[in-house]
XYZ file of C-alpha atoms in Angstrom:
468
model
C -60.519 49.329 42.613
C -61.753 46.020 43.478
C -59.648 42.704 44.306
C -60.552 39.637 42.209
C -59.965 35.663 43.154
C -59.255 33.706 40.314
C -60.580 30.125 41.118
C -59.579 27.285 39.574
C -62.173 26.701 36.491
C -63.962 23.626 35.615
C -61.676 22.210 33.321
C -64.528 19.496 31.237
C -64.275 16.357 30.579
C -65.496 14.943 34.272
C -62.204 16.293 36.129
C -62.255 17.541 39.081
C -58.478 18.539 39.782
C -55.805 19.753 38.278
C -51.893 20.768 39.093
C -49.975 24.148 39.215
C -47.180 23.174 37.287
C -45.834 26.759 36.153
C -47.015 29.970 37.112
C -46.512 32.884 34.101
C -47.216 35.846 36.273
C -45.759 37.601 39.656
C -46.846 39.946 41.766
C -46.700 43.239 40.729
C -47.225 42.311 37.418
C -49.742 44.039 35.001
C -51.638 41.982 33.067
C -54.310 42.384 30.660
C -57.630 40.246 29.601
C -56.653 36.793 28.132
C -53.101 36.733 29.135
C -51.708 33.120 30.474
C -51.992 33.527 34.261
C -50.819 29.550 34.811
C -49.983 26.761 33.054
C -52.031 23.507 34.939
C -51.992 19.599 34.395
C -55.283 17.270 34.362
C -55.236 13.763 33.972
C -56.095 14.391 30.200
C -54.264 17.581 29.171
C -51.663 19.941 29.939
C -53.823 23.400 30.043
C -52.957 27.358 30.037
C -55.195 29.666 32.121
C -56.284 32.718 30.695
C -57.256 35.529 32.898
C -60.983 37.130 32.743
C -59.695 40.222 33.966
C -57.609 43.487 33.496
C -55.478 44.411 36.098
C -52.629 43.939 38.794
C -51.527 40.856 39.613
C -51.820 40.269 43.953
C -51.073 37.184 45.802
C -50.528 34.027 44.072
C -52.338 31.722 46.737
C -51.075 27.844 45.787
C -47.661 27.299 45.005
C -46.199 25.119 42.114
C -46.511 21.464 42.313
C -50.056 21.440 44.572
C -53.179 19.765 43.034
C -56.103 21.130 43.942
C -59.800 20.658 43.336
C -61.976 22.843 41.199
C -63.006 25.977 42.684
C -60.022 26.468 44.454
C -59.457 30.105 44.393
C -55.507 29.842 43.047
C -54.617 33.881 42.357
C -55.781 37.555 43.603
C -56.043 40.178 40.686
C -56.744 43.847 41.611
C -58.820 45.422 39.415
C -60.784 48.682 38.047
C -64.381 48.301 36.585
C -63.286 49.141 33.588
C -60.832 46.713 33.614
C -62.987 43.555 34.426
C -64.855 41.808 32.380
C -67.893 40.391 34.598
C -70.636 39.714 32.224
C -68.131 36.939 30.808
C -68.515 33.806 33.372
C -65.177 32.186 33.989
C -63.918 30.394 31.073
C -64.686 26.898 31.117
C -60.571 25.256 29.647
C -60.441 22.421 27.855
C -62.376 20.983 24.844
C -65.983 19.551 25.322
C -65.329 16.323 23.231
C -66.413 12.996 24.847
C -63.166 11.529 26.715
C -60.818 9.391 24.318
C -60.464 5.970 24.200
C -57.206 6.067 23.887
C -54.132 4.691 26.516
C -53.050 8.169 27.627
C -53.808 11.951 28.122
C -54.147 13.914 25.321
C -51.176 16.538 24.398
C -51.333 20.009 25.746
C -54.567 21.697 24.586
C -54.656 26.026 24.774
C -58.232 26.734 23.682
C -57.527 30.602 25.126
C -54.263 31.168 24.025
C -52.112 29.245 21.675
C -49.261 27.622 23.405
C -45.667 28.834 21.958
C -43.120 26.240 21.063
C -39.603 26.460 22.129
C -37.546 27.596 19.410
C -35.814 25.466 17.214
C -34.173 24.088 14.059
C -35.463 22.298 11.081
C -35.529 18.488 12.245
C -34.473 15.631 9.630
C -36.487 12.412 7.677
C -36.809 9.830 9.891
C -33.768 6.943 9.455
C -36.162 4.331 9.128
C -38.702 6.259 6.657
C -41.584 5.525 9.254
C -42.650 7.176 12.922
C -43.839 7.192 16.324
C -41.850 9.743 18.021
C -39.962 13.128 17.385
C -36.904 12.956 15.724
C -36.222 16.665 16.211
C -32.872 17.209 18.231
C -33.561 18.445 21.806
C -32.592 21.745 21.179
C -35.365 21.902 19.103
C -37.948 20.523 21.317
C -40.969 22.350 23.091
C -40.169 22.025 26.688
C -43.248 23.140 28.485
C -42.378 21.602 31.976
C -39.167 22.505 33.211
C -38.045 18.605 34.468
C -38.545 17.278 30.995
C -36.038 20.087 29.300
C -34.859 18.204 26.402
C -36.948 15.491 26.068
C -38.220 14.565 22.560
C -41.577 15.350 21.860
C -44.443 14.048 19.415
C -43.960 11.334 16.691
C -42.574 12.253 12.894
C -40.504 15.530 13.604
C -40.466 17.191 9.944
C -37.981 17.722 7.513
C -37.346 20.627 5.365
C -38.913 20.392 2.108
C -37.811 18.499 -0.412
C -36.058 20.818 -3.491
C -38.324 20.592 -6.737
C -36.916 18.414 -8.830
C -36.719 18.456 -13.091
C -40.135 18.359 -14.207
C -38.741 16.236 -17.114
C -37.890 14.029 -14.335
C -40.671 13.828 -12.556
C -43.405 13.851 -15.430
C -44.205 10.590 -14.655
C -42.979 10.447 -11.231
C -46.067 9.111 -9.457
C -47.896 7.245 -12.659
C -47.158 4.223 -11.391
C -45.874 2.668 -7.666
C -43.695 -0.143 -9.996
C -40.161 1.360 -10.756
C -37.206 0.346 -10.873
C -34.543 -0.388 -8.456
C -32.928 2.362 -6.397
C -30.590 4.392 -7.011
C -26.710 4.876 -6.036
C -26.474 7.602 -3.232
C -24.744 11.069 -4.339
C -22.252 11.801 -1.863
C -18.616 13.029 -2.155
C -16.327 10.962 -0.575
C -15.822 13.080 2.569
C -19.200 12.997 2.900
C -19.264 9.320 2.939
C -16.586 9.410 5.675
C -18.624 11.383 7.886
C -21.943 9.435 7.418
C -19.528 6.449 8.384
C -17.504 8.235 11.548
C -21.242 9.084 12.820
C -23.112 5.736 12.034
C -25.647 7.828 9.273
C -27.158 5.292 7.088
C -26.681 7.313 3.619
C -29.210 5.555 2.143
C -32.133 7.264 4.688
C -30.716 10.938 4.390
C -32.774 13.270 2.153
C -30.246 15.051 0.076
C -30.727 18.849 -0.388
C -27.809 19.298 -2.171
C -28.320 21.252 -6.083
C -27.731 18.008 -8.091
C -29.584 15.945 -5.715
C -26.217 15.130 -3.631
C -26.128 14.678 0.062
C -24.261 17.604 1.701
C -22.288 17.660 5.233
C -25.652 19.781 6.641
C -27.938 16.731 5.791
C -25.445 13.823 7.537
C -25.092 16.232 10.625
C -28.640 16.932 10.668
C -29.743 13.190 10.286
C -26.527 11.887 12.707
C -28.481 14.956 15.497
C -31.616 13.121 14.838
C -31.152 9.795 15.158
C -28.505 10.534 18.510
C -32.253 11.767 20.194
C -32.991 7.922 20.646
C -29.620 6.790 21.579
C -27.486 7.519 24.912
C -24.760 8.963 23.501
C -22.900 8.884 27.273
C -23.190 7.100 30.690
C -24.139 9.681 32.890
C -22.714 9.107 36.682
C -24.868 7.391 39.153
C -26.721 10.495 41.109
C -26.014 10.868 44.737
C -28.894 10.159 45.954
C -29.586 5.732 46.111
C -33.314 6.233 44.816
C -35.836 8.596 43.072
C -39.445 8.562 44.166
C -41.717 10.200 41.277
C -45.566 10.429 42.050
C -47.844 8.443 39.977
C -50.571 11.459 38.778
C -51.776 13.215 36.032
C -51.048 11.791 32.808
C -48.680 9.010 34.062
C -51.624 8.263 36.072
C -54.092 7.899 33.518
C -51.424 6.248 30.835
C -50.809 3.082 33.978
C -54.811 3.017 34.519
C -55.433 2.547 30.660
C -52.521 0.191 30.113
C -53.985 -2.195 33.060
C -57.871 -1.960 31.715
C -56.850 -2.590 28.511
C -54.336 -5.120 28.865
C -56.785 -7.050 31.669
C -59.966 -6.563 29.426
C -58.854 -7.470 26.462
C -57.478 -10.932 25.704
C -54.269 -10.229 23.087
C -53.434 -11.827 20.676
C -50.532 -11.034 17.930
C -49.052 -12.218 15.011
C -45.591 -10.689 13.575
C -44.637 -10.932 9.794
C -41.483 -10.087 7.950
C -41.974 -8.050 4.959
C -39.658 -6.940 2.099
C -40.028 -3.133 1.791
C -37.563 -2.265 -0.951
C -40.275 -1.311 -3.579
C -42.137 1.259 -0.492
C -38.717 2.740 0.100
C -38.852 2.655 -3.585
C -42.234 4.320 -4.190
C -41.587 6.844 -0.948
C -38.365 8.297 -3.107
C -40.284 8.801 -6.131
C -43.363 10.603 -4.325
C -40.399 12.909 -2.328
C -39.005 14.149 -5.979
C -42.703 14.459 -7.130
C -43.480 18.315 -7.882
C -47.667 17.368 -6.632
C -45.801 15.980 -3.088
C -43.567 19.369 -3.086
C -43.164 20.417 0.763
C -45.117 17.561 1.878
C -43.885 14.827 4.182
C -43.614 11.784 2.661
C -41.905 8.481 4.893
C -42.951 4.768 4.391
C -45.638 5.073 7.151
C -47.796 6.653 4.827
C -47.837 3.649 2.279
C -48.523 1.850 6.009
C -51.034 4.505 6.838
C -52.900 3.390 3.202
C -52.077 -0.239 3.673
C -54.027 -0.560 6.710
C -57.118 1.391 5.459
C -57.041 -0.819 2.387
C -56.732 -3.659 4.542
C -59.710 -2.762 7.258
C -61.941 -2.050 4.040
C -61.179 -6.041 3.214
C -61.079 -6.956 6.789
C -64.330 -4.448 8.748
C -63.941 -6.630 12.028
C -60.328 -5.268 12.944
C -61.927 -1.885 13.288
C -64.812 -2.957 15.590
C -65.338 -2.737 19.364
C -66.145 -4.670 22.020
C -69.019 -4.213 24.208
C -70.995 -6.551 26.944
C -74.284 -6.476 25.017
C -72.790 -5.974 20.932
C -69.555 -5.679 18.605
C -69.695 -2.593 17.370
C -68.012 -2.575 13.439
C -66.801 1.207 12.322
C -67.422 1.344 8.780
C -64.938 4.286 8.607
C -61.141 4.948 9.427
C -60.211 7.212 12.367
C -55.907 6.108 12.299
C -54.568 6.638 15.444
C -50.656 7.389 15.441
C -48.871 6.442 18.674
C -46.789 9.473 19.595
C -44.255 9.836 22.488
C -44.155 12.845 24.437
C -42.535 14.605 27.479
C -45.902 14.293 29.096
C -46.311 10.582 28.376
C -47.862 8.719 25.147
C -50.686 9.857 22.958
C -52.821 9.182 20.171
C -54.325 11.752 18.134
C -56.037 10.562 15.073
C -56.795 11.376 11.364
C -60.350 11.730 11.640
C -62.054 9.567 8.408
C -58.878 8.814 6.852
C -60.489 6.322 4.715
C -61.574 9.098 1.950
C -58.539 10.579 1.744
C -56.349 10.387 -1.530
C -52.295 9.617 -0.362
C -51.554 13.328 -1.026
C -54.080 14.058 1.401
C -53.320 11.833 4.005
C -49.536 12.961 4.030
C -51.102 16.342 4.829
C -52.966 15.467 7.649
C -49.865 13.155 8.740
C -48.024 16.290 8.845
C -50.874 18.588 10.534
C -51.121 16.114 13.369
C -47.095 15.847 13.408
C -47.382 19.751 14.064
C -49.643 19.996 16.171
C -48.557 17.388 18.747
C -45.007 19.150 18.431
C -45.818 22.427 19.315
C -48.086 20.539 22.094
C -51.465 21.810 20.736
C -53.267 18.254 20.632
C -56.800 18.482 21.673
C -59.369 16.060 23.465
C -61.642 15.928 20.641
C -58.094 14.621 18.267
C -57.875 12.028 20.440
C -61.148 10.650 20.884
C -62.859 8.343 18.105
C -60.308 6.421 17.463
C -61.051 3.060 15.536
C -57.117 1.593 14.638
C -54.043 2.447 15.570
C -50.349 2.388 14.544
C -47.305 2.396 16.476
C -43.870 3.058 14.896
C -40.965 1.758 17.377
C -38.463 1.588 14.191
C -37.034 5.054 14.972
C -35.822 3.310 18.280
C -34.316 1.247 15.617
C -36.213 -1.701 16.992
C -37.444 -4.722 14.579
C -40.716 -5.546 16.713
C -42.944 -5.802 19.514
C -46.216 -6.832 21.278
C -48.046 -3.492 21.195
C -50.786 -3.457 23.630
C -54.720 -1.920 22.082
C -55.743 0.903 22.614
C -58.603 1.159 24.721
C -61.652 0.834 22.565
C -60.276 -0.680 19.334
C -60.037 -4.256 18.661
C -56.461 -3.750 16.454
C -52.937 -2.015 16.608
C -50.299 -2.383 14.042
C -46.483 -2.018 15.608
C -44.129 -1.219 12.610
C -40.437 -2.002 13.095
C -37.408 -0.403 11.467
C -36.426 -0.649 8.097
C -33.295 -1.470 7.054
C -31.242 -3.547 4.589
C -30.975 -7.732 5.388
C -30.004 -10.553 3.358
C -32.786 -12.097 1.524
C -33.790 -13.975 -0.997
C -35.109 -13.134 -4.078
C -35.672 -15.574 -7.434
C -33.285 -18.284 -5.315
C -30.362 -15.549 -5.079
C -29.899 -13.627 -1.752
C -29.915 -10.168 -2.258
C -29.786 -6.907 -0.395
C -33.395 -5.645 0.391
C -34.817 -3.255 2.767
C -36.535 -5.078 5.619
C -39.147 -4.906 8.028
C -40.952 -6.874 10.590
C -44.377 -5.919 11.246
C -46.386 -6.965 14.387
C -50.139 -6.567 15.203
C -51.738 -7.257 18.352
C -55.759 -7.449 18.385
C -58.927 -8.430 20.843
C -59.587 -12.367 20.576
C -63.177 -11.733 22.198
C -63.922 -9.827 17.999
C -60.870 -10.904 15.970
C -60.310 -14.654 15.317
C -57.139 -15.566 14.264
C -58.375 -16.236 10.791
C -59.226 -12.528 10.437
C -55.597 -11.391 12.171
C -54.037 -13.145 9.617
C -55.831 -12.161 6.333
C -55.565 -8.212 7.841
C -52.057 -8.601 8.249
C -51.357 -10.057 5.518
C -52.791 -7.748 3.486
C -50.919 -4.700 4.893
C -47.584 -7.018 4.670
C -48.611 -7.347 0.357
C -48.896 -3.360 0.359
C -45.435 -2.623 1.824
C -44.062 -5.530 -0.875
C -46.029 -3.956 -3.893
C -47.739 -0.468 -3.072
C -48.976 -1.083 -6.706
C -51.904 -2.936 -5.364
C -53.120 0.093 -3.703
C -54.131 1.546 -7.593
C -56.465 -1.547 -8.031
């Protein structure tokens, strides 16, 4: 029998300290090679600790809440030799990827074990059609870290799948983007009631009802969605007059990036209003289309095309800025801004620019999943070259997003919903959006801001153009 310290392992990326935030062993406890010891916090990633060794745990030596510097030894194991594993060096946690570029820390990351997501139900489509954050109800939200119980997590919560519709009906379902107008909502009249008691916006609720009908589950569903982003109550003022929170780990780095950026970069950004009837539209057809079956399909990814199609006629958006050269990416990583208990991140769909729509709602999806169950990894969050930011689930129409570090543009979509406008002279109802784009004035002129945006604007009016 021997006794084991478990230091504190270098956790990559140039850190040199981390925090205990949750320890997942006691004394006395038997544990075996590989099992989560601790769960820590870096600057860049929220981390589980396997342990090297078989055996018994002893003394956990530093308590919840302390920070300490690699090497630290953190927790005694007693062990047999046939129960250590010595020829393996401690485990080196976290990915090797270059640090990201982007504003924040990276989502948890468990290259040891795989982290286990709190259990939950099915969350609904978004109200607005596009994303940033979670719209998963809280009870249905990983909550790694005991203070942020409840909080929302990453951008895009998914819905169920879609029911397979007719295949007489959907023969032709995605032949062309150019359709005609849409249809009346199928909802019984009590139905309608409740959508109306609960503020649910019939027209955003995907019906999963047998003849295509909105049923009670869906407005419930959507009305627990959508009440994640609003205070429902006003809580009572707590007894104590003020709340002191430490500035560290990934609120740290998120208030060091926002600075650099915003104090390196001069902004400058341009807002447009777009009519996005025929994307809300073309985002219906694709969700009744049997080859879009089970995928995810919301207006952001006719945004997510519009803005490769737009950087392909506009390169110097997706450049970046260096003393000695301007650096232009002849490639697409998209960065989606995503809202987490931890603070914001911005994983990206690595070369998005040769993916097919089909494709790039998967990989929408895959990194909706993965930041929910709080799996994102350094290496999804560096190479960024673009980035979008969806605050239309906050049911906001705009905003002056700020870059992310290392790209020269960001695209801030705002919520969708219907407005007066005016169409052939006669003001109609149309589904609405503002977009907003900020970019770096030392590699975008305004000239160039204007043509990109423009062009993603003409995408969300006629998705057609993306078959040219």
């Amino acid at each position: 029998m021997s006794v084991s310290k478990f230091t504190l392992p270098d956790v990559g990326e140039g850190l040199t300290e981390a925090e205990i935030v949750q320890w997942r062993v006691a004394p006395g406890d038997t544990i075996g090679i590989n099992q989560v010891l601790v769960e820590i916090e870096t600057a860049k990633s929220l981390v589980e600790l396997p342990s090297p060794y078989a055996g018994v745990v002893g003394e956990i030596l530093i308590t919840e809440g302390t920070t300490v510097d690699v090497g630290t030894p953190i927790i005694t194991i007693t062990t047999d030799a046939a129960g250590a594993a010595p020829e393996e060096p401690t485990p080196s946690v976290g990915a090797s990827a270059a640090d990201s570029p982007a504003p924040a820390a990276p989502a948890p990351a468990s290259p040891a074990a795989p982290a286990t997501p709190a259990a939950g139900g099915a969350a609904a489509d978004d109200a607005s059609g596009a994303m940033l954050v979670g719209r998963g109800s809280a009870a249905s939200m990983p909550t790694r870290r005991r203070r942020h119980v409840g909080s929302p997590v990453a951008h895009e919560t998914l819905s169920a799948p879609a029911p397979k519709a007719d295949p007489a009906r959907t023969a032709t379902t995605v032949a062309s983007p150019v359709i005609a107008s849409v249809g009346p909502v199928v909802a019984k009249p009590p139905i309608r009631k409740l959508a109306k008691d609960l503020g649910v916006d019939l027209a955003t609720v995907t019906p999963t009802g047998p003849i295509g009908d909105v049923t009670r589950e869906d407005v419930l569903r959507e009305a627990s969605q959508v009440s994640v982003f609003r205070n429902i109550e006003t809580p009572e003022w707590p007894s104590d007059r003020e709340e002191r929170i430490p500035v560290k780990g990934v609120r740290k780095a998120i208030a060091q990036a926002m600075v650099s950026s915003a104090f390196t970069a001069p902004h400058v950004s341009l807002f447009v209003d777009v009519d996005a009837t025929r994307t809300m539209e073309f985002v219906k057809r694709l969700k009744t289309s049997t080859d879009f079956a089970g995928v995810k399909v919301s207006p952001l990814l006719i945004m997510a095309k519009a803005m490769i199609w737009a950087v392909r006629r506009n390169p110097m958006v997706n450049s970046t800025f260096t003393n000695e050269e301007i650096i232009v990416r002849h490639y697409v990583n998209l960065g989606i801004a995503a809202a987490t208990p931890r603070g914001l991140i911005v994983p990206n769909v690595k070369d998005a620019h040769e993916m097919t729509l089909l494709q790039l709602a998967r990989a929408l999806e895959q990194l909706t999943l993965t930041a929910r169950e709080g799996k994102t990894s350094p290496a999804e969050m560096a190479g960024g070259t673009i980035t979008i930011t969806n605050i239309g689930v906050f049911g906001m129409d705009t905003g002056t997003p700020i870059l992310n570090s290392g790209e020269a543009g960001i695209v801030a979509l705002g919520t969708i919903k219907q407005k007066p406008w005016v169409v052939d002279g006669e003001v109609r109802a149309r589904y609405v959006t503002t977009i907003g784009a900020s970019f770096d004035h030392r590699v975008v002129d305004g000239d160039v801001a204007s043509r990109f945006l423009a062009d993603v604007a003409s995408i969300i009016e006629e998705p057609a153009l993306l078959l040219e």
